[in-house]
Amino acid sequence: MDKFVINGGEKLCGKLQAQGAKNAVLPLLAASVLTDEQVKIRGVPQIRDVENMLHILTEVGCTVKRQKDCAVIDSSSAVSHEIPTRLTKELRSSVFMLGSVLTRFHRAKISYPGGCDIGLRPIDLHLSGLKRLGVKIVEKDGYIHCEAQRLQGADILLDFPSVGATENIILAAVKAEGLTVIRNAAKEPEIVDLQHFLNAMGANVRGAGGGTIVIEGVKRLHGVDYTAMGDRIEVGTYLVATAICGGEIETSGVPAENLAALLHKLRENGCKIHTKNDKILLRSDGRLTSVDLVETMPFPGFPTDLQAQYAALCCTARGSTLIMENLFETRYRYAAELKRMGADITVRGRAALIRGVEKLHGACVMASDLRGGAALVVAALNAEGQTTVTDIAYIDRGYADLEGKFRRLGAKIKRVRI
């Protein structure tokens, strides 16, 4: 086990190139089993969630080679329709394998997926969408058994624009007979990236980024050499950290439109921001003013995956901010840890009222999920004294070399083996 030891108070200055997006790469890896030709994906970050997904691919029979930030997958030898339980318990995104394994083997078996404990996150929308495509589903003894000798295109209306359900239905529909239409689809940029990836393999998917996605089934897909999009959540985390600590950062690899909601709030906080193409330049004097309200929403609204980091910013901004978490019901587990550092936070259900204090102070705190853990690091970078963040395996699920990147920006942070 490792921990971070952070001595706060340093300004952050420098440049950051975005890692490949975790939430884009995972469905791309799942999609690699849709062809028996070689797939090469570039921009694959060295994070725990990706390594777990690569292990799942290996377990179902794929040959996987890691080449720095690339992954080369040959699924011609894939033989198993069963997704290993021990790995699905670690990785929520293992559920993406349902659609692609069903397409490949006409059946799939998976246990209920795990990941961070940030709420119920039911997969009902995934399953109801698959049923519309002709999949027979039996839930028994903690497993989901799916079978479909023939996937048939369908008109599917999602009750909620779920990212995972949208992507899973796309993966199941790309080789289904006829036309599939997904209405009230999620609009996240990662779905656009999946569309580009599949179309580069010979699929016919259009409309991603909008509320209606149309998939015309094709008979076969071929191999591809593809570079994943940059990680908007990683970039957002470093932008928030620089805003809190003061300094100047230029990020590359994520266009401003993918972070528009966050950038709007940071400007309101008092940051100076300039954007061009995929570059974002942020300057901050560290003296921030609070905004009245932040509500997490599906894209293009404020991302739930940046809510915790932004809450850390609110802790020392002048004034009070009300945060409403509309997507996950237990995403405030980090609040108790921030209070150990002197934050003034009151949580009631899905609402958190944060009253800015003059300064946070160092403490020993514990990460309980990926983004909440990142928020503790961000808060510690601006706190007086030394902070220790434990259980950082959660943080390693989504951030590659977080401590190294922050050190290059001027932070005093080190990883210590416990």
Tab-separated table of C-alpha atoms in Angstrom:
chain	number	residue	atom	x	y	z
A	1	MET	CA	0.000	0.000	0.000
A	2	ASP	CA	1.127	3.557	-0.756
A	3	LYS	CA	0.262	6.986	0.554
A	4	PHE	CA	0.860	10.555	-0.583
A	5	VAL	CA	2.713	12.976	1.663
A	6	ILE	CA	2.016	16.573	0.636
A	7	ASN	CA	3.463	19.843	1.928
A	8	GLY	CA	1.083	22.558	0.820
A	9	GLY	CA	1.489	26.200	-0.084
A	10	GLU	CA	3.360	26.077	-3.391
A	11	LYS	CA	2.142	27.814	-6.524
A	12	LEU	CA	1.691	25.611	-9.603
A	13	CYS	CA	3.249	26.585	-12.923
A	14	GLY	CA	3.959	24.663	-16.109
A	15	LYS	CA	2.508	22.663	-18.961
A	16	LEU	CA	0.510	19.433	-18.921
A	17	GLN	CA	-0.269	17.045	-21.769
A	18	ALA	CA	-3.501	15.160	-21.111
A	19	GLN	CA	-3.324	11.409	-20.660
A	20	GLY	CA	-5.649	9.266	-22.726
A	21	ALA	CA	-9.156	9.451	-21.312
A	22	LYS	CA	-9.957	6.646	-18.890
A	23	ASN	CA	-13.661	6.858	-19.686
A	24	ALA	CA	-12.965	6.649	-23.422
A	25	VAL	CA	-10.265	3.972	-23.403
A	26	LEU	CA	-12.243	1.430	-21.364
A	27	PRO	CA	-15.121	1.066	-23.883
A	28	LEU	CA	-12.595	1.102	-26.754
A	29	LEU	CA	-10.814	-1.849	-25.162
A	30	ALA	CA	-14.139	-3.636	-24.742
A	31	ALA	CA	-14.919	-2.968	-28.411
A	32	SER	CA	-11.678	-4.619	-29.519
A	33	VAL	CA	-13.288	-8.075	-29.260
A	34	LEU	CA	-15.737	-7.145	-32.026
A	35	THR	CA	-13.123	-8.075	-34.640
A	36	ASP	CA	-10.692	-10.963	-34.961
A	37	GLU	CA	-8.126	-8.620	-36.509
A	38	GLN	CA	-5.467	-6.721	-34.567
A	39	VAL	CA	-6.507	-3.529	-32.798
A	40	LYS	CA	-3.948	-0.951	-31.672
A	41	ILE	CA	-5.090	1.780	-29.298
A	42	ARG	CA	-2.751	4.668	-28.533
A	43	GLY	CA	-3.014	6.996	-25.560
A	44	VAL	CA	-3.807	4.173	-23.146
A	45	PRO	CA	-2.955	5.495	-19.658
A	46	GLN	CA	-1.096	3.366	-17.140
A	47	ILE	CA	-3.827	3.299	-14.504
A	48	ARG	CA	-5.397	0.495	-12.490
A	49	ASP	CA	-8.752	0.522	-14.285
A	50	VAL	CA	-7.072	0.048	-17.655
A	51	GLU	CA	-4.865	-2.750	-16.329
A	52	ASN	CA	-7.959	-4.518	-14.984
A	53	MET	CA	-9.694	-4.226	-18.351
A	54	LEU	CA	-6.625	-5.617	-20.122
A	55	HIS	CA	-6.642	-8.539	-17.662
A	56	ILE	CA	-10.299	-9.174	-18.491
A	57	LEU	CA	-9.444	-9.288	-22.203
A	58	THR	CA	-6.638	-11.743	-21.461
A	59	GLU	CA	-8.967	-13.925	-19.394
A	60	VAL	CA	-11.481	-14.245	-22.250
A	61	GLY	CA	-8.660	-15.409	-24.516
A	62	CYS	CA	-7.333	-12.276	-26.217
A	63	THR	CA	-3.619	-11.712	-26.722
A	64	VAL	CA	-2.666	-8.355	-25.222
A	65	LYS	CA	0.626	-6.496	-25.602
A	66	ARG	CA	1.498	-3.288	-23.757
A	67	GLN	CA	3.826	-0.822	-25.517
A	68	LYS	CA	4.285	2.263	-23.316
A	69	ASP	CA	1.045	4.179	-23.866
A	70	CYS	CA	-0.250	1.728	-26.485
A	71	ALA	CA	-2.216	-1.481	-26.178
A	72	VAL	CA	-2.293	-4.046	-28.978
A	73	ILE	CA	-5.154	-6.533	-28.792
A	74	ASP	CA	-5.585	-9.644	-30.905
A	75	SER	CA	-8.927	-11.250	-30.112
A	76	SER	CA	-8.780	-13.931	-32.815
A	77	SER	CA	-8.070	-16.472	-30.060
A	78	ALA	CA	-10.868	-15.261	-27.745
A	79	VAL	CA	-12.918	-18.242	-26.593
A	80	SER	CA	-14.738	-17.371	-23.387
A	81	HIS	CA	-18.070	-15.610	-22.990
A	82	GLU	CA	-17.598	-15.455	-19.203
A	83	ILE	CA	-16.182	-12.243	-17.788
A	84	PRO	CA	-14.112	-13.135	-14.682
A	85	THR	CA	-15.789	-12.288	-11.391
A	86	ARG	CA	-12.705	-11.213	-9.465
A	87	LEU	CA	-12.036	-8.493	-12.040
A	88	THR	CA	-15.607	-7.297	-12.484
A	89	LYS	CA	-15.728	-6.658	-8.745
A	90	GLU	CA	-12.826	-4.241	-9.179
A	91	LEU	CA	-13.975	-2.475	-12.338
A	92	ARG	CA	-17.364	-0.903	-12.954
A	93	SER	CA	-16.610	-0.554	-16.675
A	94	SER	CA	-16.391	-4.325	-17.066
A	95	VAL	CA	-20.112	-4.068	-17.842
A	96	PHE	CA	-19.123	-2.719	-21.281
A	97	MET	CA	-17.992	-6.226	-22.104
A	98	LEU	CA	-21.618	-7.366	-22.160
A	99	GLY	CA	-22.454	-5.755	-25.494
A	100	SER	CA	-19.235	-6.719	-27.257
A	101	VAL	CA	-19.060	-10.282	-25.891
A	102	LEU	CA	-22.718	-10.815	-26.837
A	103	THR	CA	-21.950	-9.661	-30.356
A	104	ARG	CA	-18.938	-11.963	-30.575
A	105	PHE	CA	-20.261	-15.137	-28.893
A	106	HIS	CA	-24.064	-14.621	-28.848
A	107	ARG	CA	-23.974	-15.126	-25.100
A	108	ALA	CA	-22.310	-13.570	-22.062
A	109	LYS	CA	-22.027	-14.161	-18.332
A	110	ILE	CA	-20.983	-11.462	-15.897
A	111	SER	CA	-21.297	-10.782	-12.192
A	112	TYR	CA	-22.596	-7.433	-11.026
A	113	PRO	CA	-19.763	-4.933	-11.580
A	114	GLY	CA	-17.960	-3.087	-8.789
A	115	GLY	CA	-15.754	0.009	-8.765
A	116	CYS	CA	-16.002	3.030	-6.475
A	117	ASP	CA	-18.758	3.086	-3.869
A	118	ILE	CA	-20.411	6.369	-4.889
A	119	GLY	CA	-24.010	5.174	-5.133
A	120	LEU	CA	-26.283	2.480	-6.490
A	121	ARG	CA	-25.503	2.990	-10.200
A	122	PRO	CA	-27.960	0.292	-11.344
A	123	ILE	CA	-27.437	-1.303	-14.741
A	124	ASP	CA	-31.156	-1.647	-15.472
A	125	LEU	CA	-30.856	0.686	-18.475
A	126	HIS	CA	-28.104	-1.492	-19.938
A	127	LEU	CA	-30.198	-4.629	-19.581
A	128	SER	CA	-33.461	-3.133	-20.846
A	129	GLY	CA	-31.660	-1.802	-23.927
A	130	LEU	CA	-30.113	-5.200	-24.626
A	131	LYS	CA	-33.515	-6.847	-24.258
A	132	ARG	CA	-34.864	-4.529	-26.954
A	133	LEU	CA	-32.149	-5.922	-29.253
A	134	GLY	CA	-33.417	-9.453	-28.663
A	135	VAL	CA	-31.198	-10.533	-25.782
A	136	LYS	CA	-32.654	-13.015	-23.285
A	137	ILE	CA	-31.438	-12.133	-19.785
A	138	VAL	CA	-31.569	-14.217	-16.625
A	139	GLU	CA	-30.297	-12.807	-13.318
A	140	LYS	CA	-29.380	-15.602	-10.912
A	141	ASP	CA	-27.063	-16.035	-7.913
A	142	GLY	CA	-25.375	-12.665	-8.454
A	143	TYR	CA	-24.699	-13.295	-12.142
A	144	ILE	CA	-26.243	-11.913	-15.305
A	145	HIS	CA	-26.684	-14.550	-18.023
A	146	CYS	CA	-27.333	-13.166	-21.510
A	147	GLU	CA	-28.078	-15.021	-24.726
A	148	ALA	CA	-28.973	-13.874	-28.229
A	149	GLN	CA	-28.608	-16.128	-31.235
A	150	ARG	CA	-29.678	-13.186	-33.353
A	151	LEU	CA	-29.300	-9.529	-32.443
A	152	GLN	CA	-31.980	-7.424	-34.092
A	153	GLY	CA	-31.968	-3.642	-34.483
A	154	ALA	CA	-34.550	-1.727	-32.447
A	155	ASP	CA	-35.818	1.702	-31.469
A	156	ILE	CA	-34.660	2.307	-27.882
A	157	LEU	CA	-35.655	5.174	-25.614
A	158	LEU	CA	-33.495	5.585	-22.515
A	159	ASP	CA	-35.317	6.811	-19.410
A	160	PHE	CA	-32.102	8.655	-18.472
A	161	PRO	CA	-29.137	9.600	-20.708
A	162	SER	CA	-26.799	7.037	-19.153
A	163	VAL	CA	-23.279	7.047	-20.602
A	164	GLY	CA	-22.669	3.372	-19.890
A	165	ALA	CA	-26.021	2.206	-21.234
A	166	THR	CA	-25.604	4.285	-24.388
A	167	GLU	CA	-22.161	2.818	-25.046
A	168	ASN	CA	-23.193	-0.749	-24.235
A	169	ILE	CA	-26.160	-0.586	-26.609
A	170	ILE	CA	-23.924	0.794	-29.357
A	171	LEU	CA	-21.478	-2.095	-28.872
A	172	ALA	CA	-24.308	-4.624	-29.081
A	173	ALA	CA	-25.917	-2.954	-32.107
A	174	VAL	CA	-22.967	-2.436	-34.470
A	175	LYS	CA	-23.361	-5.924	-35.979
A	176	ALA	CA	-27.063	-6.422	-35.278
A	177	GLU	CA	-29.435	-6.930	-38.184
A	178	GLY	CA	-31.054	-3.727	-39.367
A	179	LEU	CA	-31.225	-0.279	-37.806
A	180	THR	CA	-30.933	0.666	-34.131
A	181	VAL	CA	-31.965	4.098	-32.884
A	182	ILE	CA	-31.048	5.251	-29.362
A	183	ARG	CA	-33.151	8.171	-28.174
A	184	ASN	CA	-32.315	10.330	-25.167
A	185	ALA	CA	-28.748	9.091	-25.608
A	186	ALA	CA	-25.939	10.456	-23.465
A	187	LYS	CA	-23.948	13.213	-25.203
A	188	GLU	CA	-20.546	12.857	-23.540
A	189	PRO	CA	-17.417	13.359	-25.704
A	190	GLU	CA	-16.320	9.808	-24.845
A	191	ILE	CA	-19.320	8.505	-26.791
A	192	VAL	CA	-18.218	10.546	-29.808
A	193	ASP	CA	-14.786	8.938	-29.456
A	194	LEU	CA	-16.349	5.467	-29.403
A	195	GLN	CA	-18.282	6.313	-32.570
A	196	HIS	CA	-15.074	7.440	-34.320
A	197	PHE	CA	-13.296	4.254	-33.207
A	198	LEU	CA	-16.056	1.916	-34.387
A	199	ASN	CA	-16.492	3.714	-37.697
A	200	ALA	CA	-12.736	3.413	-38.273
A	201	MET	CA	-13.298	-0.357	-37.885
A	202	GLY	CA	-16.018	-0.323	-40.543
A	203	ALA	CA	-19.123	0.289	-38.414
A	204	ASN	CA	-21.925	2.664	-39.374
A	205	VAL	CA	-22.696	4.808	-36.321
A	206	ARG	CA	-23.858	8.413	-36.518
A	207	GLY	CA	-25.293	11.063	-34.230
A	208	ALA	CA	-22.987	10.655	-31.208
A	209	GLY	CA	-22.781	13.897	-29.264
A	210	GLY	CA	-26.488	14.491	-29.833
A	211	GLY	CA	-29.583	13.053	-28.232
A	212	THR	CA	-30.280	10.522	-31.005
A	213	ILE	CA	-27.759	7.936	-32.200
A	214	VAL	CA	-28.395	5.740	-35.230
A	215	ILE	CA	-26.525	2.469	-35.778
A	216	GLU	CA	-26.837	0.531	-38.986
A	217	GLY	CA	-25.607	-3.012	-38.444
A	218	VAL	CA	-22.720	-4.335	-40.542
A	219	LYS	CA	-21.591	-7.912	-41.063
A	220	ARG	CA	-17.975	-7.541	-40.007
A	221	LEU	CA	-15.477	-5.136	-38.487
A	222	HIS	CA	-11.758	-4.939	-39.221
A	223	GLY	CA	-8.670	-3.978	-37.235
A	224	VAL	CA	-7.694	-0.392	-36.524
A	225	ASP	CA	-4.855	1.818	-35.282
A	226	TYR	CA	-6.533	4.520	-33.203
A	227	THR	CA	-5.540	7.271	-30.758
A	228	ALA	CA	-7.920	7.850	-27.856
A	229	MET	CA	-9.100	11.320	-26.882
A	230	GLY	CA	-7.504	13.244	-24.012
A	231	ASP	CA	-8.861	12.947	-20.484
A	232	ARG	CA	-11.033	15.982	-19.699
A	233	ILE	CA	-11.423	14.933	-16.053
A	234	GLU	CA	-7.671	14.684	-15.516
A	235	VAL	CA	-7.142	18.097	-17.117
A	236	GLY	CA	-10.012	19.537	-15.080
A	237	THR	CA	-8.395	18.268	-11.892
A	238	TYR	CA	-5.098	20.056	-12.627
A	239	LEU	CA	-6.915	23.239	-13.646
A	240	VAL	CA	-8.819	23.266	-10.345
A	241	ALA	CA	-5.609	22.625	-8.395
A	242	THR	CA	-3.873	25.564	-10.092
A	243	ALA	CA	-6.888	27.766	-9.454
A	244	ILE	CA	-6.707	26.981	-5.730
A	245	CYS	CA	-2.935	27.218	-5.315
A	246	GLY	CA	-2.386	30.129	-7.654
A	247	GLY	CA	-0.058	30.089	-10.631
A	248	GLU	CA	-0.289	29.394	-14.330
A	249	ILE	CA	-0.888	26.179	-16.244
A	250	GLU	CA	-1.246	25.385	-19.927
A	251	THR	CA	-2.919	22.088	-20.768
A	252	SER	CA	-2.948	20.343	-24.146
A	253	GLY	CA	-5.041	17.519	-25.534
A	254	VAL	CA	-8.524	18.532	-24.379
A	255	PRO	CA	-10.530	21.217	-26.246
A	256	ALA	CA	-12.290	23.862	-24.177
A	257	GLU	CA	-15.754	22.723	-25.288
A	258	ASN	CA	-15.212	19.434	-23.431
A	259	LEU	CA	-14.767	21.395	-20.178
A	260	ALA	CA	-17.046	24.362	-20.851
A	261	ALA	CA	-19.096	24.027	-17.654
A	262	LEU	CA	-15.997	23.894	-15.428
A	263	LEU	CA	-14.258	26.768	-17.246
A	264	HIS	CA	-17.366	28.909	-16.850
A	265	LYS	CA	-17.313	28.379	-13.070
A	266	LEU	CA	-13.550	28.977	-12.807
A	267	ARG	CA	-13.956	32.308	-14.614
A	268	GLU	CA	-16.670	33.222	-12.122
A	269	ASN	CA	-14.256	32.282	-9.330
A	270	GLY	CA	-11.808	34.882	-10.674
A	271	CYS	CA	-9.449	32.854	-12.857
A	272	LYS	CA	-8.149	34.218	-16.174
A	273	ILE	CA	-8.616	31.617	-18.916
A	274	HIS	CA	-7.628	31.622	-22.577
A	275	THR	CA	-8.336	28.774	-24.991
A	276	LYS	CA	-7.239	27.856	-28.486
A	277	ASN	CA	-7.777	24.541	-30.266
A	278	ASP	CA	-6.922	21.853	-27.675
A	279	LYS	CA	-4.976	24.196	-25.369
A	280	ILE	CA	-6.284	25.783	-22.176
A	281	LEU	CA	-4.277	28.458	-20.341
A	282	LEU	CA	-5.354	29.291	-16.787
A	283	ARG	CA	-3.923	31.973	-14.501
A	284	SER	CA	-4.922	32.397	-10.871
A	285	ASP	CA	-3.726	34.512	-7.964
A	286	GLY	CA	-5.234	31.953	-5.561
A	287	ARG	CA	-7.690	34.502	-4.131
A	288	LEU	CA	-10.977	33.063	-5.358
A	289	THR	CA	-14.575	34.160	-4.986
A	290	SER	CA	-17.269	31.544	-4.492
A	291	VAL	CA	-20.185	30.944	-6.844
A	292	ASP	CA	-23.668	30.531	-5.434
A	293	LEU	CA	-24.645	27.182	-6.952
A	294	VAL	CA	-23.090	24.212	-8.771
A	295	GLU	CA	-25.296	21.385	-10.014
A	296	THR	CA	-23.910	18.224	-11.573
A	297	MET	CA	-25.684	17.252	-14.782
A	298	PRO	CA	-25.123	14.991	-17.785
A	299	PHE	CA	-22.881	16.538	-20.444
A	300	PRO	CA	-22.715	19.396	-21.349
A	301	GLY	CA	-23.573	20.211	-17.724
A	302	PHE	CA	-21.099	20.281	-14.849
A	303	PRO	CA	-19.473	16.821	-14.647
A	304	THR	CA	-20.066	14.721	-11.557
A	305	ASP	CA	-16.476	13.455	-11.902
A	306	LEU	CA	-15.216	16.989	-11.121
A	307	GLN	CA	-17.672	17.750	-8.335
A	308	ALA	CA	-15.387	16.646	-5.483
A	309	GLN	CA	-12.345	18.509	-6.817
A	310	TYR	CA	-14.408	21.658	-7.271
A	311	ALA	CA	-15.731	21.277	-3.728
A	312	ALA	CA	-12.111	21.413	-2.528
A	313	LEU	CA	-11.793	24.749	-4.326
A	314	CYS	CA	-14.927	26.075	-2.625
A	315	CYS	CA	-13.459	25.323	0.803
A	316	THR	CA	-11.180	28.399	0.709
A	317	ALA	CA	-13.084	30.649	-1.701
A	318	ARG	CA	-14.624	33.811	-0.269
A	319	GLY	CA	-18.319	33.238	0.414
A	320	SER	CA	-20.535	30.147	0.301
A	321	THR	CA	-21.396	27.638	-2.417
A	322	LEU	CA	-24.246	25.158	-2.588
A	323	ILE	CA	-23.401	21.975	-4.507
A	324	MET	CA	-26.192	19.750	-5.748
A	325	GLU	CA	-25.167	16.212	-6.784
A	326	ASN	CA	-27.854	15.011	-9.170
A	327	LEU	CA	-26.240	11.795	-10.445
A	328	PHE	CA	-24.773	9.770	-7.560
A	329	GLU	CA	-26.334	9.737	-4.119
A	330	THR	CA	-23.260	8.984	-1.964
A	331	ARG	CA	-20.616	11.121	-3.597
A	332	TYR	CA	-19.893	13.262	-0.529
A	333	ARG	CA	-17.834	10.741	1.396
A	334	TYR	CA	-14.835	13.015	0.964
A	335	ALA	CA	-16.567	15.776	2.980
A	336	ALA	CA	-15.708	14.282	6.366
A	337	GLU	CA	-12.042	14.123	5.358
A	338	LEU	CA	-12.008	17.755	4.194
A	339	LYS	CA	-13.515	18.722	7.539
A	340	ARG	CA	-10.479	17.123	9.214
A	341	MET	CA	-8.483	19.750	7.312
A	342	GLY	CA	-10.666	22.586	8.632
A	343	ALA	CA	-13.289	22.833	5.878
A	344	ASP	CA	-16.785	24.078	6.759
A	345	ILE	CA	-19.125	21.686	4.939
A	346	THR	CA	-22.695	20.715	5.743
A	347	VAL	CA	-24.125	17.763	3.812
A	348	ARG	CA	-27.833	16.979	3.571
A	349	GLY	CA	-28.730	14.218	1.140
A	350	ARG	CA	-27.636	15.315	-2.325
A	351	ALA	CA	-26.798	18.868	-1.213
A	352	ALA	CA	-23.577	20.214	0.287
A	353	LEU	CA	-23.227	23.758	1.598
A	354	ILE	CA	-19.605	24.879	1.707
A	355	ARG	CA	-18.647	28.074	3.551
A	356	GLY	CA	-15.207	29.274	2.577
A	357	VAL	CA	-12.559	29.470	5.316
A	358	GLU	CA	-9.311	31.426	5.299
A	359	LYS	CA	-7.063	28.370	5.125
A	360	LEU	CA	-7.100	24.592	5.360
A	361	HIS	CA	-4.498	22.821	7.502
A	362	GLY	CA	-2.657	19.568	7.063
A	363	ALA	CA	-4.113	16.326	8.409
A	364	CYS	CA	-4.114	12.584	7.871
A	365	VAL	CA	-6.994	11.811	5.511
A	366	MET	CA	-8.209	8.751	3.627
A	367	ALA	CA	-9.403	8.419	0.036
A	368	SER	CA	-12.646	6.461	-0.277
A	369	ASP	CA	-13.142	6.722	-4.050
A	370	LEU	CA	-11.307	7.916	-7.156
A	371	ARG	CA	-12.494	11.511	-7.522
A	372	GLY	CA	-12.928	12.105	-3.799
A	373	GLY	CA	-9.321	11.020	-3.350
A	374	ALA	CA	-8.199	13.471	-6.028
A	375	ALA	CA	-10.105	16.206	-4.182
A	376	LEU	CA	-8.129	15.493	-1.002
A	377	VAL	CA	-4.857	15.831	-2.913
A	378	VAL	CA	-6.025	19.102	-4.492
A	379	ALA	CA	-7.030	20.481	-1.080
A	380	ALA	CA	-3.736	19.383	0.497
A	381	LEU	CA	-1.677	21.224	-2.114
A	382	ASN	CA	-2.989	24.526	-0.742
A	383	ALA	CA	-3.238	23.593	2.949
A	384	GLU	CA	-0.865	24.819	5.639
A	385	GLY	CA	1.548	22.148	6.814
A	386	GLN	CA	1.751	18.492	5.846
A	387	THR	CA	-1.086	16.257	4.728
A	388	THR	CA	-1.000	12.477	4.361
A	389	VAL	CA	-3.491	10.887	1.983
A	390	THR	CA	-3.924	7.137	2.442
A	391	ASP	CA	-5.727	4.463	0.394
A	392	ILE	CA	-4.434	6.077	-2.790
A	393	ALA	CA	-5.064	2.888	-4.779
A	394	TYR	CA	-8.411	4.528	-5.524
A	395	ILE	CA	-6.621	7.529	-7.053
A	396	ASP	CA	-4.380	5.220	-9.094
A	397	ARG	CA	-7.522	3.879	-10.768
A	398	GLY	CA	-7.807	7.057	-12.848
A	399	TYR	CA	-4.630	9.164	-12.691
A	400	ALA	CA	-1.303	8.121	-14.198
A	401	ASP	CA	1.731	9.435	-12.264
A	402	LEU	CA	-0.314	12.063	-10.430
A	403	GLU	CA	2.491	12.837	-8.013
A	404	GLY	CA	5.085	13.182	-10.784
A	405	LYS	CA	2.929	15.575	-12.775
A	406	PHE	CA	2.203	17.733	-9.733
A	407	ARG	CA	5.908	17.808	-8.841
A	408	ARG	CA	6.724	19.028	-12.350
A	409	LEU	CA	4.227	21.834	-11.753
A	410	GLY	CA	6.043	22.794	-8.548
A	411	ALA	CA	4.099	20.930	-5.860
A	412	LYS	CA	5.765	19.217	-2.916
A	413	ILE	CA	4.240	15.743	-3.062
A	414	LYS	CA	5.744	12.289	-2.797
A	415	ARG	CA	4.532	8.704	-2.819
A	416	VAL	CA	5.565	6.669	0.223
A	417	ARG	CA	5.254	2.905	0.591
A	418	ILE	CA	3.452	1.994	3.794
